[in-house]
Amino acid sequence: EAHEGRKSILNAMHNALTNNTDRRHFPLLLGPSGMGKTQAVRAFVRAIERGDYPDLKGKEVFYFNTSQLVHTYGLYEGSNKVLTKIKEMVGIHKDNVILVFDEIHAACKENQYSAIGEQLKTELDSGAFPNFIGITTEDEYNEHIYKNNYAFANRFEKIVVTSTDTDETLKILNNTLLSQAPGVVVDDGAVEYIIQQTETHLLEKITQPATSLDILSKCIRRTSKLQKSPLEEKVEKKRSEVDALRSKGATTRMKGRSVKVDKKRLTKMEKLKGELKELEKKLERENQDKLALFNTRDTLTHLKTEMFRTCLKVSSLQPGALTRKDKHDLNVFMLLRYFLTPQMEEYVCKQAAAIQVKTVIDSTLIDEAIQEKQENDATAALARQAGRDARIERHE
């Protein structure tokens, strides 16, 4: 269910759709990238399916990326083939269909595709698409829609999507964890810490939930099966040393070199190869332990999935009127929530610590992810500045 902060956006979308008798007030979601515009549309779809908006019940929602539409297919006899095909497919079912066009500004760019905006305006005016939602950023709206096709711009009611508040961001992050990484152990307060730290250290670039989701995604990647342990990194480093010495021996001419010097290189090579062999044996044992760890995490994922499924069952129970099945479900939930899942999480943490594999999202991991983002942002800013400087030099 949408948080109250997003509920107002959903209501605005509903009102714009249902009150659009003159076909001039189609909802258009505006906001910077990462503000959750597409997420708001998804929440709107779920609200329709739940029956929150009875007058929209039963309507099917179809999503299109306008940029891909206009750039993948050219114009044919004055009209866009895909747009024409969409109109034909919607046909007599148009009243039961809601079309969502993301990056809708692409239809109004000043290029060979600008006629698509005119075609789309015609279809909206004719009633071919009575239920239509557009998505774009405010900058793209001003630059391409308002500037290039004012009549098209007038067909929309702008709904500004701002950053999610703390409660809504928290909910989105928790849902992301449940869907993408249920087997990862999360310290108490870790999700709140992500929000707090992003707002403290990334304030100038923050757009919620995107900024916090980016940090969470970095943490999830750092706890994935593809992560490298310290031993794995040692083996790779040792292999590089062996390869480098071997390459040096193969490419260096013998002229002027003594046999003694060459024997010294061979002795060093044998030593490195011996060290590498020992490390590889340890790594083989570690990989077996790592496989066992992630098998255990798969079991933890299953337990958590079952726990949340059972939670949905018991959340609406009335204490004074429990059936035998209700009591069974409640006992299962209590067993999973307060015994099996915590025990399994503790076991996973011990396994991971023994082989120095990350499987817990905690403050340390979050700080590392934030530092990585700061470094990436700084590198990107330098690259952008270098590009601007190069363009200025060319013009001069």
mmCIF file of C-alpha atoms in Angstrom:
data_model
loop_
_atom_site.group_PDB
_atom_site.id
_atom_site.type_symbol
_atom_site.label_atom_id
_atom_site.label_comp_id
_atom_site.label_asym_id
_atom_site.label_seq_id
_atom_site.Cartn_x
_atom_site.Cartn_y
_atom_site.Cartn_z
ATOM 1 C CA GLU A 1 0.000 0.000 0.000
ATOM 2 C CA ALA A 2 1.293 3.452 -0.906
ATOM 3 C CA HIS A 3 2.516 5.712 1.872
ATOM 4 C CA GLU A 4 0.507 8.879 2.425
ATOM 5 C CA GLY A 5 3.213 10.963 0.720
ATOM 6 C CA ARG A 6 2.721 8.992 -2.499
ATOM 7 C CA LYS A 7 -0.996 8.522 -2.031
ATOM 8 C CA SER A 8 -1.549 12.158 -2.996
ATOM 9 C CA ILE A 9 0.277 11.532 -6.294
ATOM 10 C CA LEU A 10 -1.826 8.427 -6.966
ATOM 11 C CA ASN A 11 -4.995 10.370 -6.225
ATOM 12 C CA ALA A 12 -3.894 13.153 -8.572
ATOM 13 C CA MET A 13 -3.327 10.583 -11.343
ATOM 14 C CA HIS A 14 -6.769 9.101 -10.707
ATOM 15 C CA ASN A 15 -8.476 12.491 -10.723
ATOM 16 C CA ALA A 16 -6.725 13.552 -13.925
ATOM 17 C CA LEU A 17 -7.787 10.348 -15.690
ATOM 18 C CA THR A 18 -11.379 10.250 -14.518
ATOM 19 C CA ASN A 19 -12.100 14.003 -14.871
ATOM 20 C CA ASN A 20 -10.538 14.285 -18.315
ATOM 21 C CA THR A 21 -13.785 14.779 -20.224
ATOM 22 C CA ASP A 22 -12.318 17.423 -22.560
ATOM 23 C CA ARG A 23 -9.237 15.256 -23.311
ATOM 24 C CA ARG A 24 -6.930 18.082 -22.267
ATOM 25 C CA HIS A 25 -5.880 16.993 -18.799
ATOM 26 C CA PHE A 26 -3.997 13.736 -19.182
ATOM 27 C CA PRO A 27 -1.712 13.140 -16.178
ATOM 28 C CA LEU A 28 1.971 13.891 -16.771
ATOM 29 C CA LEU A 29 4.429 12.902 -14.023
ATOM 30 C CA LEU A 30 7.328 15.358 -13.756
ATOM 31 C CA GLY A 31 10.430 15.157 -11.597
ATOM 32 C CA PRO A 32 14.216 14.641 -11.712
ATOM 33 C CA SER A 33 15.622 11.217 -12.524
ATOM 34 C CA GLY A 34 15.503 8.896 -9.536
ATOM 35 C CA MET A 35 12.498 10.523 -7.858
ATOM 36 C CA GLY A 36 10.388 7.396 -8.322
ATOM 37 C CA LYS A 37 8.069 8.476 -11.152
ATOM 38 C CA THR A 38 7.907 4.978 -12.640
ATOM 39 C CA GLN A 39 7.635 3.561 -9.109
ATOM 40 C CA ALA A 40 4.587 5.815 -8.578
ATOM 41 C CA VAL A 41 2.955 4.414 -11.719
ATOM 42 C CA ARG A 42 3.588 0.869 -10.473
ATOM 43 C CA ALA A 43 2.027 1.789 -7.136
ATOM 44 C CA PHE A 44 -0.942 3.216 -9.044
ATOM 45 C CA VAL A 45 -1.340 -0.072 -10.940
ATOM 46 C CA ARG A 46 -1.274 -2.039 -7.678
ATOM 47 C CA ALA A 47 -3.837 0.365 -6.181
ATOM 48 C CA ILE A 48 -6.142 -0.240 -9.163
ATOM 49 C CA GLU A 49 -5.740 -4.016 -8.796
ATOM 50 C CA ARG A 50 -6.527 -3.789 -5.070
ATOM 51 C CA GLY A 51 -9.711 -1.905 -5.852
ATOM 52 C CA ASP A 52 -8.632 1.420 -4.309
ATOM 53 C CA TYR A 53 -10.150 3.149 -7.354
ATOM 54 C CA PRO A 54 -13.347 1.225 -8.215
ATOM 55 C CA ASP A 55 -14.017 3.291 -11.358
ATOM 56 C CA LEU A 56 -10.709 2.042 -12.805
ATOM 57 C CA LYS A 57 -11.110 -1.582 -11.703
ATOM 58 C CA GLY A 58 -10.381 -4.071 -14.478
ATOM 59 C CA LYS A 59 -8.384 -1.695 -16.667
ATOM 60 C CA GLU A 60 -5.121 -3.088 -18.046
ATOM 61 C CA VAL A 61 -1.972 -0.974 -18.013
ATOM 62 C CA PHE A 62 0.604 -1.065 -20.845
ATOM 63 C CA TYR A 63 4.012 0.613 -20.509
ATOM 64 C CA PHE A 64 6.082 2.012 -23.393
ATOM 65 C CA ASN A 65 9.405 3.849 -23.530
ATOM 66 C CA THR A 66 8.810 6.640 -26.022
ATOM 67 C CA SER A 67 12.510 7.090 -26.708
ATOM 68 C CA GLN A 68 12.834 3.486 -27.876
ATOM 69 C CA LEU A 69 9.620 3.771 -29.845
ATOM 70 C CA VAL A 70 10.740 6.763 -31.882
ATOM 71 C CA HIS A 71 14.340 5.736 -32.378
ATOM 72 C CA THR A 72 13.779 2.072 -33.210
ATOM 73 C CA TYR A 73 11.123 2.630 -35.819
ATOM 74 C CA GLY A 74 11.075 5.431 -38.381
ATOM 75 C CA LEU A 75 8.102 7.191 -39.849
ATOM 76 C CA TYR A 76 6.105 5.461 -42.544
ATOM 77 C CA GLU A 77 3.786 7.513 -44.774
ATOM 78 C CA GLY A 78 3.671 10.347 -42.250
ATOM 79 C CA SER A 79 2.937 8.243 -39.170
ATOM 80 C CA ASN A 80 4.874 6.135 -36.714
ATOM 81 C CA LYS A 81 4.368 2.437 -37.380
ATOM 82 C CA VAL A 82 4.459 1.410 -33.724
ATOM 83 C CA LEU A 83 2.083 4.162 -32.599
ATOM 84 C CA THR A 84 -0.329 3.185 -35.374
ATOM 85 C CA LYS A 85 -0.043 -0.460 -34.333
ATOM 86 C CA ILE A 86 -0.779 0.444 -30.694
ATOM 87 C CA LYS A 87 -3.911 2.306 -31.817
ATOM 88 C CA GLU A 88 -5.059 -0.734 -33.817
ATOM 89 C CA MET A 89 -4.440 -3.145 -30.919
ATOM 90 C CA VAL A 90 -6.249 -0.941 -28.383
ATOM 91 C CA GLY A 91 -9.164 -0.498 -30.796
ATOM 92 C CA ILE A 92 -12.564 -1.138 -29.293
ATOM 93 C CA HIS A 93 -10.997 -1.935 -25.900
ATOM 94 C CA LYS A 94 -9.602 1.575 -25.490
ATOM 95 C CA ASP A 95 -11.795 2.389 -22.471
ATOM 96 C CA ASN A 96 -10.350 -0.602 -20.591
ATOM 97 C CA VAL A 97 -6.727 0.215 -21.342
ATOM 98 C CA ILE A 98 -4.340 2.659 -19.645
ATOM 99 C CA LEU A 99 -1.269 3.568 -21.690
ATOM 100 C CA VAL A 100 1.900 4.778 -19.950
ATOM 101 C CA PHE A 101 4.488 6.552 -22.119
ATOM 102 C CA ASP A 102 7.793 7.093 -20.308
ATOM 103 C CA GLU A 103 10.314 9.657 -21.669
ATOM 104 C CA ILE A 104 7.424 11.225 -23.572
ATOM 105 C CA HIS A 105 9.565 14.284 -24.375
ATOM 106 C CA ALA A 106 11.256 12.127 -27.064
ATOM 107 C CA ALA A 107 8.145 12.534 -29.223
ATOM 108 C CA CYS A 108 8.714 16.298 -29.422
ATOM 109 C CA LYS A 109 12.434 16.602 -30.044
ATOM 110 C CA GLU A 110 13.529 18.780 -32.937
ATOM 111 C CA ASN A 111 14.486 16.020 -35.341
ATOM 112 C CA GLN A 112 12.914 13.657 -37.832
ATOM 113 C CA TYR A 113 10.714 12.209 -35.096
ATOM 114 C CA SER A 114 9.054 15.469 -34.031
ATOM 115 C CA ALA A 115 5.996 14.569 -36.119
ATOM 116 C CA ILE A 116 5.276 11.763 -33.634
ATOM 117 C CA GLY A 117 4.253 14.367 -31.075
ATOM 118 C CA GLU A 118 1.723 15.739 -33.565
ATOM 119 C CA GLN A 119 0.414 12.243 -34.289
ATOM 120 C CA LEU A 120 0.130 11.451 -30.596
ATOM 121 C CA LYS A 121 -1.701 14.738 -29.941
ATOM 122 C CA THR A 122 -4.156 13.854 -32.705
ATOM 123 C CA GLU A 123 -4.788 10.412 -31.190
ATOM 124 C CA LEU A 124 -5.350 11.926 -27.742
ATOM 125 C CA ASP A 125 -7.767 14.517 -29.130
ATOM 126 C CA SER A 126 -9.680 11.894 -31.113
ATOM 127 C CA GLY A 127 -10.251 9.730 -28.051
ATOM 128 C CA ALA A 128 -8.164 6.839 -29.390
ATOM 129 C CA PHE A 129 -6.243 6.793 -26.080
ATOM 130 C CA PRO A 130 -8.737 7.982 -23.433
ATOM 131 C CA ASN A 131 -6.589 6.753 -20.536
ATOM 132 C CA PHE A 132 -3.057 8.015 -21.020
ATOM 133 C CA ILE A 133 -0.179 8.803 -18.605
ATOM 134 C CA GLY A 134 3.066 10.533 -19.578
ATOM 135 C CA ILE A 135 6.375 10.533 -17.687
ATOM 136 C CA THR A 136 9.371 12.830 -18.103
ATOM 137 C CA THR A 137 11.681 15.176 -16.219
ATOM 138 C CA GLU A 138 10.837 18.853 -15.801
ATOM 139 C CA ASP A 139 13.949 19.886 -17.748
ATOM 140 C CA GLU A 140 13.051 17.616 -20.685
ATOM 141 C CA TYR A 141 9.459 18.868 -20.586
ATOM 142 C CA ASN A 142 10.551 22.490 -20.808
ATOM 143 C CA GLU A 143 13.271 21.841 -23.397
ATOM 144 C CA HIS A 144 11.328 19.645 -25.802
ATOM 145 C CA ILE A 145 7.566 19.518 -25.123
ATOM 146 C CA TYR A 146 6.756 23.060 -23.980
ATOM 147 C CA LYS A 147 9.266 24.681 -26.322
ATOM 148 C CA ASN A 148 8.625 22.600 -29.479
ATOM 149 C CA ASN A 149 4.956 21.654 -29.217
ATOM 150 C CA TYR A 150 2.990 23.985 -26.962
ATOM 151 C CA ALA A 151 -0.348 22.531 -28.131
ATOM 152 C CA PHE A 152 0.801 19.053 -27.088
ATOM 153 C CA ALA A 153 1.971 20.424 -23.724
ATOM 154 C CA ASN A 154 -1.519 21.813 -23.139
ATOM 155 C CA ARG A 155 -3.000 18.310 -23.266
ATOM 156 C CA PHE A 156 -1.499 17.443 -19.887
ATOM 157 C CA GLU A 157 -1.997 18.135 -16.237
ATOM 158 C CA LYS A 158 1.423 18.273 -14.605
ATOM 159 C CA ILE A 159 1.879 16.188 -11.457
ATOM 160 C CA VAL A 160 5.224 16.955 -9.812
ATOM 161 C CA VAL A 161 6.913 13.987 -8.131
ATOM 162 C CA THR A 162 9.321 15.031 -5.385
ATOM 163 C CA SER A 163 11.738 12.962 -3.298
ATOM 164 C CA THR A 164 10.144 10.355 -1.090
ATOM 165 C CA ASP A 165 10.038 11.134 2.614
ATOM 166 C CA THR A 166 11.959 8.990 5.122
ATOM 167 C CA ASP A 167 9.085 6.575 5.804
ATOM 168 C CA GLU A 168 8.406 5.957 2.114
ATOM 169 C CA THR A 169 12.116 5.568 1.317
ATOM 170 C CA LEU A 170 12.446 3.110 4.192
ATOM 171 C CA LYS A 171 9.556 1.073 2.852
ATOM 172 C CA ILE A 172 11.022 0.990 -0.668
ATOM 173 C CA LEU A 173 14.447 -0.109 0.609
ATOM 174 C CA ASN A 174 12.940 -2.886 2.722
ATOM 175 C CA ASN A 175 10.842 -4.117 -0.201
ATOM 176 C CA THR A 176 13.965 -4.101 -2.381
ATOM 177 C CA LEU A 177 15.801 -6.233 0.153
ATOM 178 C CA LEU A 178 12.931 -8.702 0.305
ATOM 179 C CA SER A 179 12.725 -9.031 -3.464
ATOM 180 C CA GLN A 180 16.416 -8.891 -4.421
ATOM 181 C CA ALA A 181 18.404 -10.213 -1.459
ATOM 182 C CA PRO A 182 16.264 -12.045 1.108
ATOM 183 C CA GLY A 183 19.230 -14.242 2.092
ATOM 184 C CA VAL A 184 21.420 -11.300 3.106
ATOM 185 C CA VAL A 185 21.589 -10.623 6.844
ATOM 186 C CA VAL A 186 20.784 -6.989 7.693
ATOM 187 C CA ASP A 187 21.888 -5.421 10.967
ATOM 188 C CA ASP A 188 19.246 -3.717 13.070
ATOM 189 C CA GLY A 189 18.978 -0.110 11.970
ATOM 190 C CA ALA A 190 21.105 -0.649 8.828
ATOM 191 C CA VAL A 191 18.396 0.485 6.415
ATOM 192 C CA GLU A 192 17.738 3.614 8.462
ATOM 193 C CA TYR A 193 21.522 4.182 8.521
ATOM 194 C CA ILE A 194 21.620 4.146 4.699
ATOM 195 C CA ILE A 195 19.039 6.951 4.542
ATOM 196 C CA GLN A 196 20.754 8.943 7.296
ATOM 197 C CA GLN A 197 24.213 8.658 5.723
ATOM 198 C CA THR A 198 23.078 9.487 2.182
ATOM 199 C CA GLU A 199 21.398 12.625 3.482
ATOM 200 C CA THR A 200 24.546 13.528 5.456
ATOM 201 C CA HIS A 201 27.275 12.797 2.887
ATOM 202 C CA LEU A 202 25.499 13.020 -0.477
ATOM 203 C CA LEU A 203 23.189 15.939 0.214
ATOM 204 C CA GLU A 204 23.978 17.880 -2.972
ATOM 205 C CA LYS A 205 23.199 14.934 -5.237
ATOM 206 C CA ILE A 206 20.406 13.266 -3.287
ATOM 207 C CA THR A 207 17.147 12.250 -4.934
ATOM 208 C CA GLN A 208 15.213 9.756 -2.883
ATOM 209 C CA PRO A 209 14.659 6.887 -3.223
ATOM 210 C CA ALA A 210 17.248 6.629 -6.030
ATOM 211 C CA THR A 211 20.270 7.701 -3.958
ATOM 212 C CA SER A 212 19.562 5.312 -1.100
ATOM 213 C CA LEU A 213 18.679 2.528 -3.552
ATOM 214 C CA ASP A 214 22.043 3.028 -5.261
ATOM 215 C CA ILE A 215 23.866 2.586 -1.940
ATOM 216 C CA LEU A 216 21.740 -0.447 -1.067
ATOM 217 C CA SER A 217 22.466 -2.003 -4.474
ATOM 218 C CA LYS A 218 26.197 -1.529 -3.914
ATOM 219 C CA CYS A 219 25.869 -3.289 -0.534
ATOM 220 C CA ILE A 220 23.917 -6.163 -2.082
ATOM 221 C CA ARG A 221 26.598 -6.602 -4.779
ATOM 222 C CA ARG A 222 29.304 -6.659 -2.101
ATOM 223 C CA THR A 223 27.509 -9.564 -0.379
ATOM 224 C CA SER A 224 26.784 -11.518 -3.577
ATOM 225 C CA LYS A 225 28.186 -14.901 -4.632
ATOM 226 C CA LEU A 226 30.536 -13.099 -7.042
ATOM 227 C CA GLN A 227 32.441 -11.263 -4.301
ATOM 228 C CA LYS A 228 36.153 -12.027 -3.880
ATOM 229 C CA SER A 229 37.564 -13.099 -0.552
ATOM 230 C CA PRO A 230 41.002 -11.833 0.628
ATOM 231 C CA LEU A 231 42.449 -15.257 -0.203
ATOM 232 C CA GLU A 232 41.067 -15.062 -3.735
ATOM 233 C CA GLU A 233 42.715 -11.670 -4.190
ATOM 234 C CA LYS A 234 46.022 -13.089 -2.896
ATOM 235 C CA VAL A 235 45.869 -15.930 -5.424
ATOM 236 C CA GLU A 236 45.178 -13.503 -8.280
ATOM 237 C CA LYS A 237 48.081 -11.291 -7.199
ATOM 238 C CA LYS A 238 50.440 -14.274 -6.973
ATOM 239 C CA ARG A 239 49.356 -15.497 -10.413
ATOM 240 C CA SER A 240 50.116 -12.046 -11.822
ATOM 241 C CA GLU A 241 53.607 -12.172 -10.298
ATOM 242 C CA VAL A 242 54.280 -15.591 -11.837
ATOM 243 C CA ASP A 243 52.952 -14.479 -15.244
ATOM 244 C CA ALA A 244 54.993 -11.284 -15.135
ATOM 245 C CA LEU A 245 58.221 -13.167 -14.334
ATOM 246 C CA ARG A 246 57.491 -15.752 -17.013
ATOM 247 C CA SER A 247 56.832 -13.028 -19.596
ATOM 248 C CA LYS A 248 60.014 -11.222 -18.639
ATOM 249 C CA GLY A 249 62.035 -14.396 -19.146
ATOM 250 C CA ALA A 250 60.425 -15.075 -22.516
ATOM 251 C CA THR A 251 60.955 -11.595 -23.949
ATOM 252 C CA THR A 252 64.399 -10.653 -22.550
ATOM 253 C CA ARG A 253 67.420 -11.404 -24.776
ATOM 254 C CA MET A 254 70.179 -13.607 -23.302
ATOM 255 C CA LYS A 255 72.995 -11.569 -24.889
ATOM 256 C CA GLY A 256 75.250 -10.121 -22.233
ATOM 257 C CA ARG A 257 73.517 -11.974 -19.399
ATOM 258 C CA SER A 258 75.170 -14.637 -17.286
ATOM 259 C CA VAL A 259 73.782 -18.106 -16.644
ATOM 260 C CA LYS A 260 73.909 -17.235 -12.951
ATOM 261 C CA VAL A 261 71.416 -14.381 -13.439
ATOM 262 C CA ASP A 262 69.063 -16.663 -15.375
ATOM 263 C CA LYS A 263 69.247 -19.306 -12.631
ATOM 264 C CA LYS A 264 68.315 -16.638 -10.096
ATOM 265 C CA ARG A 265 65.201 -15.863 -12.107
ATOM 266 C CA LEU A 266 64.324 -19.570 -12.352
ATOM 267 C CA THR A 267 64.802 -20.018 -8.602
ATOM 268 C CA LYS A 268 62.463 -17.085 -7.920
ATOM 269 C CA MET A 269 59.976 -18.545 -10.399
ATOM 270 C CA GLU A 270 59.982 -21.929 -8.635
ATOM 271 C CA LYS A 271 59.478 -20.228 -5.280
ATOM 272 C CA LEU A 272 56.536 -18.193 -6.564
ATOM 273 C CA LYS A 273 54.970 -21.249 -8.207
ATOM 274 C CA GLY A 274 55.271 -23.173 -4.939
ATOM 275 C CA GLU A 275 53.611 -20.356 -3.010
ATOM 276 C CA LEU A 276 50.883 -20.165 -5.647
ATOM 277 C CA LYS A 277 50.237 -23.906 -5.440
ATOM 278 C CA GLU A 278 49.778 -23.719 -1.668
ATOM 279 C CA LEU A 279 47.440 -20.733 -1.968
ATOM 280 C CA GLU A 280 45.401 -22.509 -4.662
ATOM 281 C CA LYS A 281 44.962 -25.527 -2.364
ATOM 282 C CA LYS A 282 43.671 -23.226 0.369
ATOM 283 C CA LEU A 283 41.419 -21.483 -2.142
ATOM 284 C CA GLU A 284 39.963 -24.812 -3.262
ATOM 285 C CA ARG A 285 39.010 -25.612 0.343
ATOM 286 C CA GLU A 286 37.659 -22.093 0.792
ATOM 287 C CA ASN A 287 35.528 -22.403 -2.356
ATOM 288 C CA GLN A 288 33.944 -25.533 -0.910
ATOM 289 C CA ASP A 289 33.198 -23.622 2.306
ATOM 290 C CA LYS A 290 31.908 -20.707 0.226
ATOM 291 C CA LEU A 291 29.575 -23.018 -1.677
ATOM 292 C CA ALA A 292 28.298 -24.419 1.622
ATOM 293 C CA LEU A 293 27.774 -20.868 2.899
ATOM 294 C CA PHE A 294 25.659 -19.804 -0.059
ATOM 295 C CA ASN A 295 23.690 -23.056 0.067
ATOM 296 C CA THR A 296 22.908 -22.167 3.672
ATOM 297 C CA ARG A 297 21.935 -18.674 2.561
ATOM 298 C CA ASP A 298 19.555 -20.214 0.042
ATOM 299 C CA THR A 299 17.940 -22.074 2.930
ATOM 300 C CA LEU A 300 17.734 -18.789 4.847
ATOM 301 C CA THR A 301 16.038 -17.211 1.829
ATOM 302 C CA HIS A 302 13.460 -20.012 1.831
ATOM 303 C CA LEU A 303 12.842 -19.538 5.574
ATOM 304 C CA LYS A 304 12.375 -15.788 5.199
ATOM 305 C CA THR A 305 10.041 -16.223 2.247
ATOM 306 C CA GLU A 306 7.946 -18.682 4.241
ATOM 307 C CA MET A 307 8.007 -16.365 7.260
ATOM 308 C CA PHE A 308 6.664 -13.397 5.301
ATOM 309 C CA ARG A 309 4.080 -15.566 3.560
ATOM 310 C CA THR A 310 2.878 -16.788 6.963
ATOM 311 C CA CYS A 311 3.007 -13.223 8.315
ATOM 312 C CA LEU A 312 0.452 -12.178 5.698
ATOM 313 C CA LYS A 313 -1.825 -14.966 6.881
ATOM 314 C CA VAL A 314 -1.703 -14.116 10.579
ATOM 315 C CA SER A 315 -1.627 -10.307 10.305
ATOM 316 C CA SER A 316 -5.419 -10.087 10.048
ATOM 317 C CA LEU A 317 -6.288 -12.704 12.698
ATOM 318 C CA GLN A 318 -8.614 -11.766 15.538
ATOM 319 C CA PRO A 319 -7.242 -13.082 18.887
ATOM 320 C CA GLY A 320 -10.640 -14.023 20.251
ATOM 321 C CA ALA A 321 -11.757 -16.106 17.279
ATOM 322 C CA LEU A 322 -8.864 -18.355 16.275
ATOM 323 C CA THR A 323 -9.572 -21.588 14.446
ATOM 324 C CA ARG A 324 -7.289 -24.614 14.693
ATOM 325 C CA LYS A 325 -5.722 -23.653 11.351
ATOM 326 C CA ASP A 326 -5.242 -20.058 12.552
ATOM 327 C CA LYS A 327 -3.414 -21.319 15.633
ATOM 328 C CA HIS A 328 -1.247 -23.568 13.463
ATOM 329 C CA ASP A 329 -0.315 -20.646 11.185
ATOM 330 C CA LEU A 330 0.425 -18.461 14.195
ATOM 331 C CA ASN A 331 2.691 -21.141 15.724
ATOM 332 C CA VAL A 332 4.525 -21.538 12.415
ATOM 333 C CA PHE A 333 5.071 -17.798 12.194
ATOM 334 C CA MET A 334 6.363 -17.592 15.785
ATOM 335 C CA LEU A 335 8.715 -20.524 15.162
ATOM 336 C CA LEU A 336 10.086 -18.973 11.985
ATOM 337 C CA ARG A 337 10.293 -15.401 13.271
ATOM 338 C CA TYR A 338 11.764 -15.948 16.721
ATOM 339 C CA PHE A 339 13.706 -19.208 16.458
ATOM 340 C CA LEU A 340 14.568 -20.721 13.058
ATOM 341 C CA THR A 341 15.339 -17.529 11.113
ATOM 342 C CA PRO A 342 17.506 -15.915 13.862
ATOM 343 C CA GLN A 343 19.367 -19.208 14.408
ATOM 344 C CA MET A 344 20.010 -19.570 10.678
ATOM 345 C CA GLU A 345 21.166 -15.949 10.382
ATOM 346 C CA GLU A 346 23.621 -16.477 13.248
ATOM 347 C CA TYR A 347 24.961 -19.637 11.583
ATOM 348 C CA VAL A 348 25.371 -17.845 8.240
ATOM 349 C CA CYS A 349 27.297 -15.020 9.932
ATOM 350 C CA LYS A 350 29.676 -17.497 11.606
ATOM 351 C CA GLN A 351 30.277 -19.335 8.327
ATOM 352 C CA ALA A 352 30.943 -16.068 6.518
ATOM 353 C CA ALA A 353 33.301 -14.754 9.203
ATOM 354 C CA ALA A 354 35.346 -17.962 9.095
ATOM 355 C CA ILE A 355 36.206 -17.475 5.411
ATOM 356 C CA GLN A 356 36.079 -13.652 5.442
ATOM 357 C CA VAL A 357 33.118 -13.428 3.071
ATOM 358 C CA LYS A 358 30.680 -10.531 3.406
ATOM 359 C CA THR A 359 27.094 -11.529 4.014
ATOM 360 C CA VAL A 360 25.901 -8.853 6.454
ATOM 361 C CA ILE A 361 24.801 -5.346 5.508
ATOM 362 C CA ASP A 362 26.070 -3.234 8.382
ATOM 363 C CA SER A 363 27.363 0.287 8.959
ATOM 364 C CA THR A 364 30.892 -0.629 7.817
ATOM 365 C CA LEU A 365 29.666 -1.984 4.479
ATOM 366 C CA ILE A 366 27.355 0.998 4.010
ATOM 367 C CA ASP A 367 30.207 3.454 4.669
ATOM 368 C CA GLU A 368 32.336 1.631 2.074
ATOM 369 C CA ALA A 369 29.518 1.862 -0.481
ATOM 370 C CA ILE A 370 29.046 5.588 0.184
ATOM 371 C CA GLN A 371 32.775 6.217 -0.183
ATOM 372 C CA GLU A 372 32.735 4.315 -3.495
ATOM 373 C CA LYS A 373 29.855 6.492 -4.734
ATOM 374 C CA GLN A 374 31.635 9.686 -3.682
ATOM 375 C CA GLU A 375 34.773 8.590 -5.560
ATOM 376 C CA ASN A 376 32.736 7.632 -8.647
ATOM 377 C CA ASP A 377 30.872 10.958 -8.563
ATOM 378 C CA ALA A 378 34.168 12.855 -8.279
ATOM 379 C CA THR A 379 35.656 10.925 -11.216
ATOM 380 C CA ALA A 380 32.542 11.555 -13.305
ATOM 381 C CA ALA A 381 32.635 15.278 -12.458
ATOM 382 C CA LEU A 382 36.279 15.499 -13.580
ATOM 383 C CA ALA A 383 35.436 13.706 -16.834
ATOM 384 C CA ARG A 384 32.544 16.082 -17.508
ATOM 385 C CA GLN A 385 34.750 19.083 -16.812
ATOM 386 C CA ALA A 386 37.468 17.726 -19.115
ATOM 387 C CA GLY A 387 34.851 17.288 -21.840
ATOM 388 C CA ARG A 388 33.620 20.863 -21.394
ATOM 389 C CA ASP A 389 37.184 22.194 -21.483
ATOM 390 C CA ALA A 390 37.898 20.227 -24.666
ATOM 391 C CA ARG A 391 34.791 21.649 -26.345
ATOM 392 C CA ILE A 392 35.768 25.208 -25.350
ATOM 393 C CA GLU A 393 39.264 24.713 -26.789
ATOM 394 C CA ARG A 394 37.847 23.442 -30.085
ATOM 395 C CA HIS A 395 35.556 26.467 -30.377
ATOM 396 C CA GLU A 396 38.419 28.841 -29.606
#
